[in-house]
Amino acid sequence: MPDAGPTAVLPLRPLTVGELVDSAVLLLRDHARTLVPVAVVLAGLEQLLLYPLRLVAEVMPPAYLPRLDELPAYWFLLAVGAACEGVVIALLGNLTARAAGTVLVDPAPRGHRLLHPGGARFPATFLAAGLAGAVMFVSALVMPLWVVGFALLGSVAPAIVLDRVGPIRALWRSATLALRNSGRAAAVRLLNYLVWWLLRIGLAIGAVTGLESAGLLAPEWKLPVALAVWTLVNGVAYPALACLDAVTCLETRIRTEGLDIAVGRARQTGRPALTPTADRR
């Protein structure tokens, strides 16, 4: 999709999967100065939280592959990691949803202070992110349910900041949107996660292994360098995932709720367009 300024981020029409990805990339590019630093901080905190659990599971960087004699500890590590990802992406989703909503409602080029608390509903987002993390933790303990849990949580933050609903209802709203059109939004989210999962593993392992092969990485520096590499890789991947969540949520509403019509009227009348719509499939 060609870049035609802010309106190219979210055209008022249904999009193909490729166009959704393009829109997410444009949204990330336009707000990278805010999203990436925040994501790096959150990803760094995640790595620090996982560090003691990795020691218990006796996994080694950069791949952190499991040991057969430590599978219970490794399983718990995976569950905590899934919860951390759910929390981080939901927190970033507050910023990306506000950015996407601003572009959709007002296509005029202008800056948007994503960290400004006005209208951000940060407390509700923190609570919703915690609930999303709890869902991911429990579903990851029952491994096949992780797929279901992750697929249904993409619109939690957009529901908080754009639909203005509470944290509990945001979970239901997210699941409802994900299952519309035969689960299209859920499938898009899973596909995007898989692509970024492969990229993250490849980049992290490649960077650390490359430094080792070149003789530029002493053994005692392998762990801190691996933590730093994973932090940087996730610092880009997490906002990219959150950007796709935001544009997918709004595109699903365009497909199923006539959001494009509401936005067109709002631009003419000045009335709010991003308000809750009765859930329907």
PDB file of C-alpha atoms in Angstrom:
ATOM      1  CA  MET A   1       0.000   0.000   0.000  1.00  0.00           C
ATOM      2  CA  PRO A   2       1.610   3.320  -0.974  1.00  0.00           C
ATOM      3  CA  ASP A   3       2.355   5.826   1.742  1.00  0.00           C
ATOM      4  CA  ALA A   4       0.077   8.802   1.251  1.00  0.00           C
ATOM      5  CA  GLY A   5       0.520  10.335   4.678  1.00  0.00           C
ATOM      6  CA  PRO A   6      -1.626   9.681   7.762  1.00  0.00           C
ATOM      7  CA  THR A   7      -4.674   8.583   5.744  1.00  0.00           C
ATOM      8  CA  ALA A   8      -2.643   5.650   4.389  1.00  0.00           C
ATOM      9  CA  VAL A   9      -2.353   4.235   7.888  1.00  0.00           C
ATOM     10  CA  LEU A  10      -6.053   3.435   8.169  1.00  0.00           C
ATOM     11  CA  PRO A  11      -8.125   3.803   5.000  1.00  0.00           C
ATOM     12  CA  LEU A  12     -11.858   3.806   5.670  1.00  0.00           C
ATOM     13  CA  ARG A  13     -12.481   0.449   3.998  1.00  0.00           C
ATOM     14  CA  PRO A  14     -11.916  -3.262   4.660  1.00  0.00           C
ATOM     15  CA  LEU A  15      -8.277  -4.235   4.211  1.00  0.00           C
ATOM     16  CA  THR A  16      -6.481  -7.368   3.078  1.00  0.00           C
ATOM     17  CA  VAL A  17      -4.070  -9.056   5.479  1.00  0.00           C
ATOM     18  CA  GLY A  18      -1.145  -7.535   3.603  1.00  0.00           C
ATOM     19  CA  GLU A  19      -2.664  -4.071   3.870  1.00  0.00           C
ATOM     20  CA  LEU A  20      -3.212  -4.581   7.590  1.00  0.00           C
ATOM     21  CA  VAL A  21       0.481  -5.339   8.008  1.00  0.00           C
ATOM     22  CA  ASP A  22       1.385  -2.287   5.899  1.00  0.00           C
ATOM     23  CA  SER A  23      -0.881  -0.103   8.031  1.00  0.00           C
ATOM     24  CA  ALA A  24       0.709  -1.422  11.221  1.00  0.00           C
ATOM     25  CA  VAL A  25       4.199  -0.719   9.875  1.00  0.00           C
ATOM     26  CA  LEU A  26       3.210   2.843   8.933  1.00  0.00           C
ATOM     27  CA  LEU A  27       1.687   3.393  12.364  1.00  0.00           C
ATOM     28  CA  LEU A  28       4.839   2.094  14.060  1.00  0.00           C
ATOM     29  CA  ARG A  29       7.058   4.228  11.839  1.00  0.00           C
ATOM     30  CA  ASP A  30       5.093   7.388  12.582  1.00  0.00           C
ATOM     31  CA  HIS A  31       5.255   6.848  16.365  1.00  0.00           C
ATOM     32  CA  ALA A  32       8.502   4.892  16.763  1.00  0.00           C
ATOM     33  CA  ARG A  33      10.137   7.667  18.809  1.00  0.00           C
ATOM     34  CA  THR A  34       7.630   7.018  21.571  1.00  0.00           C
ATOM     35  CA  LEU A  35       6.702   3.376  21.121  1.00  0.00           C
ATOM     36  CA  VAL A  36      10.169   1.840  20.802  1.00  0.00           C
ATOM     37  CA  PRO A  37      11.754   3.459  23.894  1.00  0.00           C
ATOM     38  CA  VAL A  38       8.738   2.527  26.019  1.00  0.00           C
ATOM     39  CA  ALA A  39       8.829  -1.014  24.620  1.00  0.00           C
ATOM     40  CA  VAL A  40      12.567  -1.330  25.308  1.00  0.00           C
ATOM     41  CA  VAL A  41      12.022  -0.378  28.953  1.00  0.00           C
ATOM     42  CA  LEU A  42       9.174  -2.874  29.335  1.00  0.00           C
ATOM     43  CA  ALA A  43      11.114  -5.592  27.498  1.00  0.00           C
ATOM     44  CA  GLY A  44      14.111  -4.976  29.761  1.00  0.00           C
ATOM     45  CA  LEU A  45      11.949  -5.374  32.859  1.00  0.00           C
ATOM     46  CA  GLU A  46      10.599  -8.596  31.378  1.00  0.00           C
ATOM     47  CA  GLN A  47      14.129  -9.961  30.889  1.00  0.00           C
ATOM     48  CA  LEU A  48      15.030  -9.117  34.490  1.00  0.00           C
ATOM     49  CA  LEU A  49      11.900 -10.870  35.748  1.00  0.00           C
ATOM     50  CA  LEU A  50      12.616 -13.992  33.704  1.00  0.00           C
ATOM     51  CA  TYR A  51      16.307 -14.150  34.670  1.00  0.00           C
ATOM     52  CA  PRO A  52      15.908 -16.018  38.012  1.00  0.00           C
ATOM     53  CA  LEU A  53      13.364 -18.396  36.460  1.00  0.00           C
ATOM     54  CA  ARG A  54      15.849 -19.220  33.707  1.00  0.00           C
ATOM     55  CA  LEU A  55      18.450 -20.000  36.342  1.00  0.00           C
ATOM     56  CA  VAL A  56      16.062 -22.408  38.038  1.00  0.00           C
ATOM     57  CA  ALA A  57      15.194 -24.037  34.704  1.00  0.00           C
ATOM     58  CA  GLU A  58      18.939 -24.200  33.882  1.00  0.00           C
ATOM     59  CA  VAL A  59      18.485 -22.858  30.352  1.00  0.00           C
ATOM     60  CA  MET A  60      21.337 -21.173  28.526  1.00  0.00           C
ATOM     61  CA  PRO A  61      21.294 -18.073  26.324  1.00  0.00           C
ATOM     62  CA  PRO A  62      20.601 -17.090  23.676  1.00  0.00           C
ATOM     63  CA  ALA A  63      18.103 -19.823  22.669  1.00  0.00           C
ATOM     64  CA  TYR A  64      17.128 -20.881  26.203  1.00  0.00           C
ATOM     65  CA  LEU A  65      16.363 -24.432  25.090  1.00  0.00           C
ATOM     66  CA  PRO A  66      14.791 -26.732  27.711  1.00  0.00           C
ATOM     67  CA  ARG A  67      16.531 -29.466  29.659  1.00  0.00           C
ATOM     68  CA  LEU A  68      14.701 -32.771  29.830  1.00  0.00           C
ATOM     69  CA  ASP A  69      15.302 -33.056  33.575  1.00  0.00           C
ATOM     70  CA  GLU A  70      13.941 -29.539  34.228  1.00  0.00           C
ATOM     71  CA  LEU A  71      10.742 -29.592  32.184  1.00  0.00           C
ATOM     72  CA  PRO A  72       8.393 -28.520  35.043  1.00  0.00           C
ATOM     73  CA  ALA A  73      10.524 -25.453  35.749  1.00  0.00           C
ATOM     74  CA  TYR A  74      10.774 -24.717  32.045  1.00  0.00           C
ATOM     75  CA  TRP A  75       7.011 -25.022  31.614  1.00  0.00           C
ATOM     76  CA  PHE A  76       6.502 -22.519  34.429  1.00  0.00           C
ATOM     77  CA  LEU A  77       9.078 -20.244  32.777  1.00  0.00           C
ATOM     78  CA  LEU A  78       7.130 -20.368  29.519  1.00  0.00           C
ATOM     79  CA  ALA A  79       3.892 -19.524  31.329  1.00  0.00           C
ATOM     80  CA  VAL A  80       5.442 -16.508  33.053  1.00  0.00           C
ATOM     81  CA  GLY A  81       6.971 -15.428  29.745  1.00  0.00           C
ATOM     82  CA  ALA A  82       3.580 -15.654  28.057  1.00  0.00           C
ATOM     83  CA  ALA A  83       2.039 -13.571  30.828  1.00  0.00           C
ATOM     84  CA  CYS A  84       4.769 -10.945  30.488  1.00  0.00           C
ATOM     85  CA  GLU A  85       4.207 -10.720  26.755  1.00  0.00           C
ATOM     86  CA  GLY A  86       0.484 -10.342  27.284  1.00  0.00           C
ATOM     87  CA  VAL A  87       0.991  -7.516  29.779  1.00  0.00           C
ATOM     88  CA  VAL A  88       3.589  -5.664  27.694  1.00  0.00           C
ATOM     89  CA  ILE A  89       1.601  -5.837  24.456  1.00  0.00           C
ATOM     90  CA  ALA A  90      -1.559  -4.696  26.251  1.00  0.00           C
ATOM     91  CA  LEU A  91       0.252  -1.728  27.809  1.00  0.00           C
ATOM     92  CA  LEU A  92       1.708  -0.741  24.449  1.00  0.00           C
ATOM     93  CA  GLY A  93      -1.747  -1.267  22.977  1.00  0.00           C
ATOM     94  CA  ASN A  94      -2.943   1.746  24.950  1.00  0.00           C
ATOM     95  CA  LEU A  95      -0.488   3.917  23.022  1.00  0.00           C
ATOM     96  CA  THR A  96      -1.010   2.319  19.614  1.00  0.00           C
ATOM     97  CA  ALA A  97      -4.799   2.373  19.903  1.00  0.00           C
ATOM     98  CA  ARG A  98      -4.769   6.068  20.759  1.00  0.00           C
ATOM     99  CA  ALA A  99      -2.431   6.747  17.836  1.00  0.00           C
ATOM    100  CA  ALA A 100      -4.576   4.745  15.408  1.00  0.00           C
ATOM    101  CA  GLY A 101      -7.785   6.299  16.690  1.00  0.00           C
ATOM    102  CA  THR A 102      -6.382   9.789  16.259  1.00  0.00           C
ATOM    103  CA  VAL A 103      -5.363   9.090  12.658  1.00  0.00           C
ATOM    104  CA  LEU A 104      -8.720   7.516  11.877  1.00  0.00           C
ATOM    105  CA  VAL A 105     -10.855  10.319  13.287  1.00  0.00           C
ATOM    106  CA  ASP A 106      -8.658  13.231  12.210  1.00  0.00           C
ATOM    107  CA  PRO A 107      -6.534  12.545   9.105  1.00  0.00           C
ATOM    108  CA  ALA A 108      -4.909  15.984   9.238  1.00  0.00           C
ATOM    109  CA  PRO A 109      -1.152  15.664   9.869  1.00  0.00           C
ATOM    110  CA  ARG A 110      -0.406  16.530  13.481  1.00  0.00           C
ATOM    111  CA  GLY A 111       1.584  15.264  16.406  1.00  0.00           C
ATOM    112  CA  HIS A 112       0.008  13.131  19.101  1.00  0.00           C
ATOM    113  CA  ARG A 113       1.395  12.989  22.621  1.00  0.00           C
ATOM    114  CA  LEU A 114       0.905   9.326  23.389  1.00  0.00           C
ATOM    115  CA  LEU A 115       2.286   9.537  26.919  1.00  0.00           C
ATOM    116  CA  HIS A 116      -0.001  12.408  27.913  1.00  0.00           C
ATOM    117  CA  PRO A 117      -2.452  11.141  30.571  1.00  0.00           C
ATOM    118  CA  GLY A 118      -5.410  13.072  29.187  1.00  0.00           C
ATOM    119  CA  GLY A 119      -7.982  10.544  28.011  1.00  0.00           C
ATOM    120  CA  ALA A 120      -5.446   7.710  28.193  1.00  0.00           C
ATOM    121  CA  ARG A 121      -7.234   5.733  30.922  1.00  0.00           C
ATOM    122  CA  PHE A 122      -3.916   4.377  32.185  1.00  0.00           C
ATOM    123  CA  PRO A 123      -5.309   2.880  35.457  1.00  0.00           C
ATOM    124  CA  ALA A 124      -7.941   0.892  33.553  1.00  0.00           C
ATOM    125  CA  THR A 125      -5.298  -0.186  31.057  1.00  0.00           C
ATOM    126  CA  PHE A 126      -2.977  -1.403  33.825  1.00  0.00           C
ATOM    127  CA  LEU A 127      -5.797  -3.462  35.310  1.00  0.00           C
ATOM    128  CA  ALA A 128      -6.818  -4.856  31.925  1.00  0.00           C
ATOM    129  CA  ALA A 129      -3.178  -5.666  31.129  1.00  0.00           C
ATOM    130  CA  GLY A 130      -2.920  -7.543  34.423  1.00  0.00           C
ATOM    131  CA  LEU A 131      -6.047  -9.520  33.584  1.00  0.00           C
ATOM    132  CA  ALA A 132      -4.681 -10.283  30.117  1.00  0.00           C
ATOM    133  CA  GLY A 133      -1.440 -11.467  31.683  1.00  0.00           C
ATOM    134  CA  ALA A 134      -3.339 -13.711  34.075  1.00  0.00           C
ATOM    135  CA  VAL A 135      -5.303 -15.227  31.191  1.00  0.00           C
ATOM    136  CA  MET A 136      -2.068 -15.842  29.288  1.00  0.00           C
ATOM    137  CA  PHE A 137      -0.397 -17.415  32.332  1.00  0.00           C
ATOM    138  CA  VAL A 138      -3.238 -19.833  32.993  1.00  0.00           C
ATOM    139  CA  SER A 139      -3.731 -20.705  29.321  1.00  0.00           C
ATOM    140  CA  ALA A 140       0.017 -21.254  28.855  1.00  0.00           C
ATOM    141  CA  LEU A 141       0.036 -23.751  31.724  1.00  0.00           C
ATOM    142  CA  VAL A 142      -2.418 -25.750  29.603  1.00  0.00           C
ATOM    143  CA  MET A 143      -0.248 -25.422  26.511  1.00  0.00           C
ATOM    144  CA  PRO A 144      -2.857 -25.781  23.712  1.00  0.00           C
ATOM    145  CA  LEU A 145      -5.003 -23.079  25.313  1.00  0.00           C
ATOM    146  CA  TRP A 146      -2.211 -20.522  24.845  1.00  0.00           C
ATOM    147  CA  VAL A 147      -3.208 -20.248  21.187  1.00  0.00           C
ATOM    148  CA  VAL A 148      -6.810 -19.494  22.139  1.00  0.00           C
ATOM    149  CA  GLY A 149      -5.885 -17.027  24.866  1.00  0.00           C
ATOM    150  CA  PHE A 150      -3.473 -15.042  22.728  1.00  0.00           C
ATOM    151  CA  ALA A 151      -5.787 -15.013  19.710  1.00  0.00           C
ATOM    152  CA  LEU A 152      -8.651 -13.459  21.671  1.00  0.00           C
ATOM    153  CA  LEU A 153      -6.820 -10.673  23.526  1.00  0.00           C
ATOM    154  CA  GLY A 154      -5.763  -8.365  20.697  1.00  0.00           C
ATOM    155  CA  SER A 155      -8.434  -5.707  21.226  1.00  0.00           C
ATOM    156  CA  VAL A 156      -8.281  -5.400  25.019  1.00  0.00           C
ATOM    157  CA  ALA A 157      -6.401  -2.095  25.060  1.00  0.00           C
ATOM    158  CA  PRO A 158      -8.330  -0.592  22.105  1.00  0.00           C
ATOM    159  CA  ALA A 159     -11.566  -1.435  23.899  1.00  0.00           C
ATOM    160  CA  ILE A 160     -10.326   0.428  26.970  1.00  0.00           C
ATOM    161  CA  VAL A 161      -9.159   3.620  25.266  1.00  0.00           C
ATOM    162  CA  LEU A 162     -11.402   3.821  22.189  1.00  0.00           C
ATOM    163  CA  ASP A 163     -14.630   2.109  23.271  1.00  0.00           C
ATOM    164  CA  ARG A 164     -14.234   3.498  26.814  1.00  0.00           C
ATOM    165  CA  VAL A 165     -15.357   0.268  28.466  1.00  0.00           C
ATOM    166  CA  GLY A 166     -14.126  -1.209  31.739  1.00  0.00           C
ATOM    167  CA  PRO A 167     -11.360  -3.831  32.060  1.00  0.00           C
ATOM    168  CA  ILE A 168     -13.689  -6.811  32.485  1.00  0.00           C
ATOM    169  CA  ARG A 169     -15.902  -5.859  29.581  1.00  0.00           C
ATOM    170  CA  ALA A 170     -12.790  -5.123  27.518  1.00  0.00           C
ATOM    171  CA  LEU A 171     -11.872  -8.808  27.680  1.00  0.00           C
ATOM    172  CA  TRP A 172     -15.309  -9.789  26.393  1.00  0.00           C
ATOM    173  CA  ARG A 173     -15.261  -7.074  23.745  1.00  0.00           C
ATOM    174  CA  SER A 174     -11.843  -8.246  22.537  1.00  0.00           C
ATOM    175  CA  ALA A 175     -12.943 -11.861  22.285  1.00  0.00           C
ATOM    176  CA  THR A 176     -16.099 -10.867  20.418  1.00  0.00           C
ATOM    177  CA  LEU A 177     -14.191  -8.828  17.846  1.00  0.00           C
ATOM    178  CA  ALA A 178     -11.591 -11.570  17.408  1.00  0.00           C
ATOM    179  CA  LEU A 179     -14.237 -14.180  16.574  1.00  0.00           C
ATOM    180  CA  ARG A 180     -16.123 -12.149  13.984  1.00  0.00           C
ATOM    181  CA  ASN A 181     -15.809 -13.043  10.288  1.00  0.00           C
ATOM    182  CA  SER A 182     -14.940 -16.648  11.172  1.00  0.00           C
ATOM    183  CA  GLY A 183     -12.176 -15.579  13.533  1.00  0.00           C
ATOM    184  CA  ARG A 184     -10.337 -13.432  10.995  1.00  0.00           C
ATOM    185  CA  ALA A 185      -8.823 -11.022  13.536  1.00  0.00           C
ATOM    186  CA  ALA A 186      -7.747 -13.913  15.755  1.00  0.00           C
ATOM    187  CA  ALA A 187      -6.044 -15.649  12.837  1.00  0.00           C
ATOM    188  CA  VAL A 188      -4.272 -12.434  11.784  1.00  0.00           C
ATOM    189  CA  ARG A 189      -2.944 -11.952  15.306  1.00  0.00           C
ATOM    190  CA  LEU A 190      -1.647 -15.505  15.545  1.00  0.00           C
ATOM    191  CA  LEU A 191      -0.017 -15.321  12.124  1.00  0.00           C
ATOM    192  CA  ASN A 192       1.696 -12.046  12.976  1.00  0.00           C
ATOM    193  CA  TYR A 193       2.950 -13.445  16.276  1.00  0.00           C
ATOM    194  CA  LEU A 194       4.370 -16.515  14.541  1.00  0.00           C
ATOM    195  CA  VAL A 195       6.245 -14.364  12.036  1.00  0.00           C
ATOM    196  CA  TRP A 196       7.691 -12.146  14.747  1.00  0.00           C
ATOM    197  CA  TRP A 197       8.520 -15.178  16.923  1.00  0.00           C
ATOM    198  CA  LEU A 198      10.636 -16.625  14.142  1.00  0.00           C
ATOM    199  CA  LEU A 199      12.269 -13.250  13.486  1.00  0.00           C
ATOM    200  CA  ARG A 200      13.049 -12.707  17.152  1.00  0.00           C
ATOM    201  CA  ILE A 201      14.635 -16.113  17.570  1.00  0.00           C
ATOM    202  CA  GLY A 202      16.647 -15.738  14.385  1.00  0.00           C
ATOM    203  CA  LEU A 203      17.897 -12.255  15.241  1.00  0.00           C
ATOM    204  CA  ALA A 204      18.758 -13.013  18.871  1.00  0.00           C
ATOM    205  CA  ILE A 205      20.520 -16.297  18.193  1.00  0.00           C
ATOM    206  CA  GLY A 206      22.211 -14.913  15.104  1.00  0.00           C
ATOM    207  CA  ALA A 207      23.534 -11.819  16.893  1.00  0.00           C
ATOM    208  CA  VAL A 208      24.962 -13.654  19.911  1.00  0.00           C
ATOM    209  CA  THR A 209      26.318 -16.580  17.893  1.00  0.00           C
ATOM    210  CA  GLY A 210      27.842 -14.211  15.370  1.00  0.00           C
ATOM    211  CA  LEU A 211      29.690 -12.285  18.080  1.00  0.00           C
ATOM    212  CA  GLU A 212      30.940 -15.559  19.564  1.00  0.00           C
ATOM    213  CA  SER A 213      32.122 -16.866  16.207  1.00  0.00           C
ATOM    214  CA  ALA A 214      33.993 -13.638  15.533  1.00  0.00           C
ATOM    215  CA  GLY A 215      35.746 -13.854  18.894  1.00  0.00           C
ATOM    216  CA  LEU A 216      34.156 -10.626  20.073  1.00  0.00           C
ATOM    217  CA  LEU A 217      32.190 -12.095  22.971  1.00  0.00           C
ATOM    218  CA  ALA A 218      33.904 -13.390  26.086  1.00  0.00           C
ATOM    219  CA  PRO A 219      32.104 -16.244  27.912  1.00  0.00           C
ATOM    220  CA  GLU A 220      31.384 -14.083  30.963  1.00  0.00           C
ATOM    221  CA  TRP A 221      29.651 -11.512  28.759  1.00  0.00           C
ATOM    222  CA  LYS A 222      27.394 -13.973  26.975  1.00  0.00           C
ATOM    223  CA  LEU A 223      24.532 -13.699  29.458  1.00  0.00           C
ATOM    224  CA  PRO A 224      24.336  -9.879  29.707  1.00  0.00           C
ATOM    225  CA  VAL A 225      24.749  -9.519  25.954  1.00  0.00           C
ATOM    226  CA  ALA A 226      21.964 -12.044  25.359  1.00  0.00           C
ATOM    227  CA  LEU A 227      19.704 -10.129  27.759  1.00  0.00           C
ATOM    228  CA  ALA A 228      20.467  -6.898  25.922  1.00  0.00           C
ATOM    229  CA  VAL A 229      19.896  -8.438  22.494  1.00  0.00           C
ATOM    230  CA  TRP A 230      16.576  -9.973  23.508  1.00  0.00           C
ATOM    231  CA  THR A 231      15.544  -6.623  25.026  1.00  0.00           C
ATOM    232  CA  LEU A 232      16.304  -4.757  21.811  1.00  0.00           C
ATOM    233  CA  VAL A 233      14.655  -7.359  19.578  1.00  0.00           C
ATOM    234  CA  ASN A 234      11.508  -7.414  21.708  1.00  0.00           C
ATOM    235  CA  GLY A 235      11.639  -3.623  21.901  1.00  0.00           C
ATOM    236  CA  VAL A 236      10.790  -3.580  18.208  1.00  0.00           C
ATOM    237  CA  ALA A 237       8.615  -6.699  18.039  1.00  0.00           C
ATOM    238  CA  TYR A 238       6.231  -5.760  20.851  1.00  0.00           C
ATOM    239  CA  PRO A 239       5.180  -2.352  19.467  1.00  0.00           C
ATOM    240  CA  ALA A 240       4.858  -3.924  16.012  1.00  0.00           C
ATOM    241  CA  LEU A 241       2.463  -6.505  17.461  1.00  0.00           C
ATOM    242  CA  ALA A 242       0.550  -3.802  19.328  1.00  0.00           C
ATOM    243  CA  CYS A 243       0.267  -1.679  16.177  1.00  0.00           C
ATOM    244  CA  LEU A 244      -1.252  -4.583  14.271  1.00  0.00           C
ATOM    245  CA  ASP A 245      -3.678  -5.176  17.145  1.00  0.00           C
ATOM    246  CA  ALA A 246      -4.841  -1.557  16.922  1.00  0.00           C
ATOM    247  CA  VAL A 247      -5.370  -1.454  13.172  1.00  0.00           C
ATOM    248  CA  THR A 248      -6.966  -4.923  13.141  1.00  0.00           C
ATOM    249  CA  CYS A 249      -9.422  -3.889  15.847  1.00  0.00           C
ATOM    250  CA  LEU A 250     -10.501  -0.792  13.943  1.00  0.00           C
ATOM    251  CA  GLU A 251     -10.593  -2.608  10.607  1.00  0.00           C
ATOM    252  CA  THR A 252     -12.815  -5.290  12.146  1.00  0.00           C
ATOM    253  CA  ARG A 253     -15.172  -2.586  13.340  1.00  0.00           C
ATOM    254  CA  ILE A 254     -15.207  -1.110   9.837  1.00  0.00           C
ATOM    255  CA  ARG A 255     -16.140  -4.538   8.463  1.00  0.00           C
ATOM    256  CA  THR A 256     -18.783  -5.426  11.023  1.00  0.00           C
ATOM    257  CA  GLU A 257     -20.032  -2.237  12.699  1.00  0.00           C
ATOM    258  CA  GLY A 258     -19.942   0.403   9.974  1.00  0.00           C
ATOM    259  CA  LEU A 259     -17.233   2.367  11.745  1.00  0.00           C
ATOM    260  CA  ASP A 260     -16.233   3.961   8.453  1.00  0.00           C
ATOM    261  CA  ILE A 261     -19.701   5.514   8.187  1.00  0.00           C
ATOM    262  CA  ALA A 262     -19.568   6.760  11.775  1.00  0.00           C
ATOM    263  CA  VAL A 263     -16.121   8.261  11.232  1.00  0.00           C
ATOM    264  CA  GLY A 264     -17.249   9.979   8.027  1.00  0.00           C
ATOM    265  CA  ARG A 265     -20.166  11.562   9.849  1.00  0.00           C
ATOM    266  CA  ALA A 266     -17.954  12.511  12.791  1.00  0.00           C
ATOM    267  CA  ARG A 267     -15.554  14.351  10.518  1.00  0.00           C
ATOM    268  CA  GLN A 268     -18.457  16.394   9.224  1.00  0.00           C
ATOM    269  CA  THR A 269     -20.260  17.033  12.506  1.00  0.00           C
ATOM    270  CA  GLY A 270     -17.429  16.947  15.028  1.00  0.00           C
ATOM    271  CA  ARG A 271     -19.182  14.305  17.122  1.00  0.00           C
ATOM    272  CA  PRO A 272     -17.284  11.325  18.621  1.00  0.00           C
ATOM    273  CA  ALA A 273     -17.056   8.284  16.338  1.00  0.00           C
ATOM    274  CA  LEU A 274     -15.127   5.749  18.396  1.00  0.00           C
ATOM    275  CA  THR A 275     -17.842   4.798  20.837  1.00  0.00           C
ATOM    276  CA  PRO A 276     -19.027   1.353  21.952  1.00  0.00           C
ATOM    277  CA  THR A 277     -21.218  -0.478  19.486  1.00  0.00           C
ATOM    278  CA  ALA A 278     -23.480  -3.364  20.431  1.00  0.00           C
ATOM    279  CA  ASP A 279     -21.497  -6.583  20.106  1.00  0.00           C
ATOM    280  CA  ARG A 280     -22.655  -8.623  17.196  1.00  0.00           C
ATOM    281  CA  ARG A 281     -21.071 -11.131  14.849  1.00  0.00           C
TER     282      ARG A 281
END
